[in-house]
Coordinates of C-alpha atoms and ligand atoms in Angstrom, one line a residue:
X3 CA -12.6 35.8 2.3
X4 CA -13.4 32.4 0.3
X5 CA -16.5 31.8 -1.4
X6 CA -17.5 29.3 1.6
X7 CA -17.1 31.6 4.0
X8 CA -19.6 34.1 2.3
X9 CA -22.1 32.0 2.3
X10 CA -22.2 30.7 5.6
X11 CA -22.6 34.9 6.4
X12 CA -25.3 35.7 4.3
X13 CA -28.3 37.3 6.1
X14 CA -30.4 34.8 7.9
X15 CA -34.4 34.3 7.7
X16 CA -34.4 34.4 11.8
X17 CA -38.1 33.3 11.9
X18 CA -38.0 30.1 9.7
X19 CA -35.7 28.2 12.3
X20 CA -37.9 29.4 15.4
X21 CA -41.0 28.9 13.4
X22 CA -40.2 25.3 13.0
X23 CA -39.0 24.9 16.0
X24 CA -42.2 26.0 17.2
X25 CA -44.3 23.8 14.8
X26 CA -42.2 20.8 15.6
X27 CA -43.2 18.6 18.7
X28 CA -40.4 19.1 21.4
X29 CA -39.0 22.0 18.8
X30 CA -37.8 18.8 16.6
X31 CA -34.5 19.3 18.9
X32 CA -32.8 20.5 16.1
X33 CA -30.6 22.4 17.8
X34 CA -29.4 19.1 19.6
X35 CA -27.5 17.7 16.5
X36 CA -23.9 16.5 17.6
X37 CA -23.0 15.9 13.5
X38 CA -22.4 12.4 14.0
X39 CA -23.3 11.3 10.7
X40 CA -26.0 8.1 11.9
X41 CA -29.2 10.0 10.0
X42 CA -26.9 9.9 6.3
X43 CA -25.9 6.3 6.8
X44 CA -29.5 5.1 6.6
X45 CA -31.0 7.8 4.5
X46 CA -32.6 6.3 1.0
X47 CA -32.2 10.1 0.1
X48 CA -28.3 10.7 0.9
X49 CA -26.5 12.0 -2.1
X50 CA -29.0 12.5 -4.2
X51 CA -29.2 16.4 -5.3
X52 CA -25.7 16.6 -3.0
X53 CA -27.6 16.5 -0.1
X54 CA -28.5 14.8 3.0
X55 CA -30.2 15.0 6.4
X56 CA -26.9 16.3 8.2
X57 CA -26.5 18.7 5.3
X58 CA -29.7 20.1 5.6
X59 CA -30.0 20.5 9.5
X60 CA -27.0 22.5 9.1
X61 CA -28.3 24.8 6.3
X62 CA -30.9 25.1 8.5
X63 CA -29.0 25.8 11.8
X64 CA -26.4 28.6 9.6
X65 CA -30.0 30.0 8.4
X66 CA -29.4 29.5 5.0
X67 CA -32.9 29.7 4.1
X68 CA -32.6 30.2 0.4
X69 CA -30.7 26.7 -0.5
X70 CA -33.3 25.2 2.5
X71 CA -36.5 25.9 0.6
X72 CA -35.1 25.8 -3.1
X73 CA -33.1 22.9 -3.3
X74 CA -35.4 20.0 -5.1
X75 CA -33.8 17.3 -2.2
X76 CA -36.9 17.9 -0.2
X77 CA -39.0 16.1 -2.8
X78 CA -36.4 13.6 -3.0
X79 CA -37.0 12.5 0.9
X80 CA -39.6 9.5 1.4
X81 CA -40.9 10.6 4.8
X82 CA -39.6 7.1 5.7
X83 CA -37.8 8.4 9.3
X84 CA -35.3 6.2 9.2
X85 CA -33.0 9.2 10.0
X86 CA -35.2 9.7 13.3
X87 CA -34.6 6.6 14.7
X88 CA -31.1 6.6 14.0
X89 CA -30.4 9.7 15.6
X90 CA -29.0 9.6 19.3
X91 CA -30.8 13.0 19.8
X92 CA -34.0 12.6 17.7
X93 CA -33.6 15.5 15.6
X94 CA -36.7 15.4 13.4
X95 CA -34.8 15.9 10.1
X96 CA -38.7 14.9 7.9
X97 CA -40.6 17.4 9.7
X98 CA -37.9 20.0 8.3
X99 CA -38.3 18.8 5.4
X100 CA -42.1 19.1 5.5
X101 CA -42.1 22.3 6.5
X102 CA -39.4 23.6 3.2
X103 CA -41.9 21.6 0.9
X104 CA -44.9 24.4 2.0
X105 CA -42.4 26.9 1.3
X106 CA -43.0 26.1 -2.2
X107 CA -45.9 27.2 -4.4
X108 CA -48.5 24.8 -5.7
X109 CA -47.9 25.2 -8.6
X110 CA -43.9 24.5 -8.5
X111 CA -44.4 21.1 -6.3
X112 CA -43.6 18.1 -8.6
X113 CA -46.2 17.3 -10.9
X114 CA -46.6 13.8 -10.5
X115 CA -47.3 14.2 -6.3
X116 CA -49.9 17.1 -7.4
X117 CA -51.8 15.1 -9.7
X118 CA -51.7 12.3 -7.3
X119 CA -53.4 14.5 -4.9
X120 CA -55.6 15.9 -6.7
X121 CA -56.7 12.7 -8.4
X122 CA -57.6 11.5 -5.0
X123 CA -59.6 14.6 -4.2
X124 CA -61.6 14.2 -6.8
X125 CA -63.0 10.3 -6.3
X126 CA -65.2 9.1 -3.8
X127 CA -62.2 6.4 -3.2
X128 CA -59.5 9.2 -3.0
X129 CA -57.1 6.8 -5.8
X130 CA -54.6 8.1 -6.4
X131 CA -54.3 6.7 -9.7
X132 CA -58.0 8.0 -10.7
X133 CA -59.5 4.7 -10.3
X134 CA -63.6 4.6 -9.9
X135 CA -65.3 3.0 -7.1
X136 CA -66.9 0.8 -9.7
X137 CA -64.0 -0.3 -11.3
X138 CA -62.3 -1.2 -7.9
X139 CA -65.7 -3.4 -7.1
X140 CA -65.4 -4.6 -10.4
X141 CA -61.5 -5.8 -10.2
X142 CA -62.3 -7.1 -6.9
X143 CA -65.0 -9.7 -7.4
X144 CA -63.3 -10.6 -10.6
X145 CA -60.5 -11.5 -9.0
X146 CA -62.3 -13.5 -6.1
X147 CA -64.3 -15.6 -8.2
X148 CA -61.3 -16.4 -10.6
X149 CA -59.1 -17.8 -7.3
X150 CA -62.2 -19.7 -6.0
X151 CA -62.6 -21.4 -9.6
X152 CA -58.8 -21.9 -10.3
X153 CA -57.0 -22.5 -6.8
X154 CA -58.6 -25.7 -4.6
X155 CA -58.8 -25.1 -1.3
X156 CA -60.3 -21.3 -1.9
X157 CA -63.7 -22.5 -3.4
X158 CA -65.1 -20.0 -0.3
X159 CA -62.3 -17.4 -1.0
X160 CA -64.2 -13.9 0.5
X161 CA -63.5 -10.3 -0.3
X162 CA -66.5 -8.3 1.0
X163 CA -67.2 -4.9 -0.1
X164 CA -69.4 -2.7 1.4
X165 CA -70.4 -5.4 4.3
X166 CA -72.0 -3.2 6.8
X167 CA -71.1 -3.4 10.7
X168 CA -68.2 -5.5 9.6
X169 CA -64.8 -5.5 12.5
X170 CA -62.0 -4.7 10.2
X171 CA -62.0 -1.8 7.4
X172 CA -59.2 -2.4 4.9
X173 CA -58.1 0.0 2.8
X174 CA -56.4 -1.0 -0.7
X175 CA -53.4 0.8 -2.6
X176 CA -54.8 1.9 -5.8
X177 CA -51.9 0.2 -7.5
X178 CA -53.0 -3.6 -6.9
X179 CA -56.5 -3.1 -8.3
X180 CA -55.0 -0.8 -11.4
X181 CA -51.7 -2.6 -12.1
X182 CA -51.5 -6.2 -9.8
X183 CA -54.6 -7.1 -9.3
X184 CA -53.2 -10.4 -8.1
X185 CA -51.3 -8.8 -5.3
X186 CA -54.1 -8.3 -3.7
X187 CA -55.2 -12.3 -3.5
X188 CA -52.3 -13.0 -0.3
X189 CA -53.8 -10.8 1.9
X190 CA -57.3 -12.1 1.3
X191 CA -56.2 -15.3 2.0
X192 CA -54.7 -15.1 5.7
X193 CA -58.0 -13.0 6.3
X194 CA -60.0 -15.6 5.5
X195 CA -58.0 -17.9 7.2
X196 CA -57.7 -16.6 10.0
X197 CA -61.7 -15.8 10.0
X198 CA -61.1 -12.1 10.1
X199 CA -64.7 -10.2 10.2
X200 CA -63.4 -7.3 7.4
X201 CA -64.7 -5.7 4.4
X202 CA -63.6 -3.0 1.9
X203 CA -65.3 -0.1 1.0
X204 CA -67.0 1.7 -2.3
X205 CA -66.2 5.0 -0.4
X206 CA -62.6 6.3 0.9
X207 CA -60.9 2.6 -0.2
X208 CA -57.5 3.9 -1.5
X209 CA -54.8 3.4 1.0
X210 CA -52.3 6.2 -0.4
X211 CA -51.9 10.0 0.4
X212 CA -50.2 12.0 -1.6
X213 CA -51.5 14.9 -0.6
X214 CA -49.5 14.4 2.3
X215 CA -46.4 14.1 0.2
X216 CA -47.2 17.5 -1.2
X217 CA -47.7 19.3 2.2
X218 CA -50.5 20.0 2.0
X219 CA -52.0 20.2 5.1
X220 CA -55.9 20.8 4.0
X221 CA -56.1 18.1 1.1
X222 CA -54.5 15.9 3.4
X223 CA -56.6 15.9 5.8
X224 CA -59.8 16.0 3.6
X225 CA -59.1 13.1 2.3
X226 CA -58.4 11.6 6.1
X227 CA -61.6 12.6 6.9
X228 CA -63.0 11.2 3.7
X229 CA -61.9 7.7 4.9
X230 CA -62.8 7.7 8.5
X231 CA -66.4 9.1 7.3
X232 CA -66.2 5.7 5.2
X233 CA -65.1 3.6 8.1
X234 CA -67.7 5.3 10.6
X235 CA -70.5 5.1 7.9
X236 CA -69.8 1.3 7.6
X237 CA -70.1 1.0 11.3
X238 CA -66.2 -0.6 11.3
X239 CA -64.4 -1.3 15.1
X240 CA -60.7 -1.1 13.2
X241 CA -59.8 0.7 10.5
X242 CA -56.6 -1.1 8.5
X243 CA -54.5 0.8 6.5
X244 CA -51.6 -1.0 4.8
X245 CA -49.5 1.8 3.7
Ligands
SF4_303 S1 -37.1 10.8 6.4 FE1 -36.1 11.8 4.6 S2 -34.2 12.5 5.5 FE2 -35.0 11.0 6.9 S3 -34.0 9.1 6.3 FE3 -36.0 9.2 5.3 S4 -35.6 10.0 3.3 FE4 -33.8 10.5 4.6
SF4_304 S1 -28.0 11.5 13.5 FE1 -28.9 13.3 14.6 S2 -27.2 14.1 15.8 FE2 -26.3 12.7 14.2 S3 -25.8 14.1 12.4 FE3 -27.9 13.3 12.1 S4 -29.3 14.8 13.0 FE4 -27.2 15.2 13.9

């Protein structure tokens, strides 16, 4: 017997597949994969570690739970979906995926995801990158009043923070404020243009996740809840979140 061949018999873990199955809405269908190949084509992830999507449904489907929840690929998928919609029998390849990354320990989930999430957890904005609430107020009226002195036609350039019972909540990626301030200035723009009743917030402002990206469920959603507490405080209709 090849060395192939051995490994497509070693013992399976028969409760992984049916417990993701079960976890998965409609059972992810992942016993519905016809191999076509339309979820690698797409994948931003294909190749990298030698994997991809159809090569990991069919670890999963021989039970080869070992490679499923050791090989590093699963931090190497974006979340993105693409292989979802590609797929004639919307196997839900990401979802898989989610559930190998919680097969992991804390502690051996990549670093820069944990400290990402845990950075968040631990300001009132949930940044990502650590930033204060002060700072981000800071950054943002600086930048305002810059753009009203230095671009004509923006003299009445607004971006309101904190303005209470406004329609819109927006949340910001940390990045902008930290990094690009600058980036921020477009979106302000068509706002104003379009006279969009919209503020940020002091509390739950960062856009980004990562706790997500680590899977892990209960940080993930505290900081959900962190935001929507900030959106509900604010009295907000619509809560905007560009990521
Ligand atoms: S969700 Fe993951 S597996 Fe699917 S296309 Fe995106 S990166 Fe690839
Ligand atoms: S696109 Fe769907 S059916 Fe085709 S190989 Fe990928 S998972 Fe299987």
């Amino acid at each position: 017997m090849n060395e192939t061949s051995t490994t497509l018999i070693q013992p399976l873990e028969p409760m992984f597949l049916k417990k993701a199955a079960s976890l998965l809405p409609e059972g992810g269908n992942l016993n519905l994969c016809l191999t076509c190949g339309a979820c690698v084509a797409g994948c931003p992830a294909s190749g990298l570690e030698d994997m991809d999507p159809r090569k990991f449904l069919r670890l999963a489907l021989f039970g080869q739970y070992e490679e499923l929840t050791t090989t590093p690929w699963v931090w190497q998928c974006t979340m993105c979906r693409r292989c979802v919609y590609a797929c004639p029998m919307h196997v839900d390849i990401p979802s898989l995926v989610y559930l190998c990354r919680q097969t992991w320990s804390r502690e051996t989930r990549p670093k820069g995801i944990l400290g990402s999430c845990e950075q968040a957890l631990n300001t009132p904005g949930n940044s990502a990158m650590g930033a204060s609430s002060d700072d981000f107020a800071f950054v943002v009226q600086d930048v305002v009043e810059e753009v009203r002195e230095n671009q004509p036609g923006q003299e009445n350039l607004e971006a309101p923070m904190d303005k209470q019972g406004a329609y819109y909540f927006l949340n910001q990626n940390s990045r902008e404020p930290v990094t690009e301030p600058d980036e921020m200035v477009p979106l302000w723009k068509i706002l104003n243009m379009v006279g969009a009743d919209w503020t940020y917030s002091t509390k739950g402002w960062a856009a980004e996740n990562y706790c997500m990206f680590l899977a892990d469920d209960e940080a993930w959603e505290k900081v959900v809840r962190n935001k929507a507490k900030a959106v509900e405080d604010l009295g907000c209709k619509v809560w905007l979140n560009t990521e």
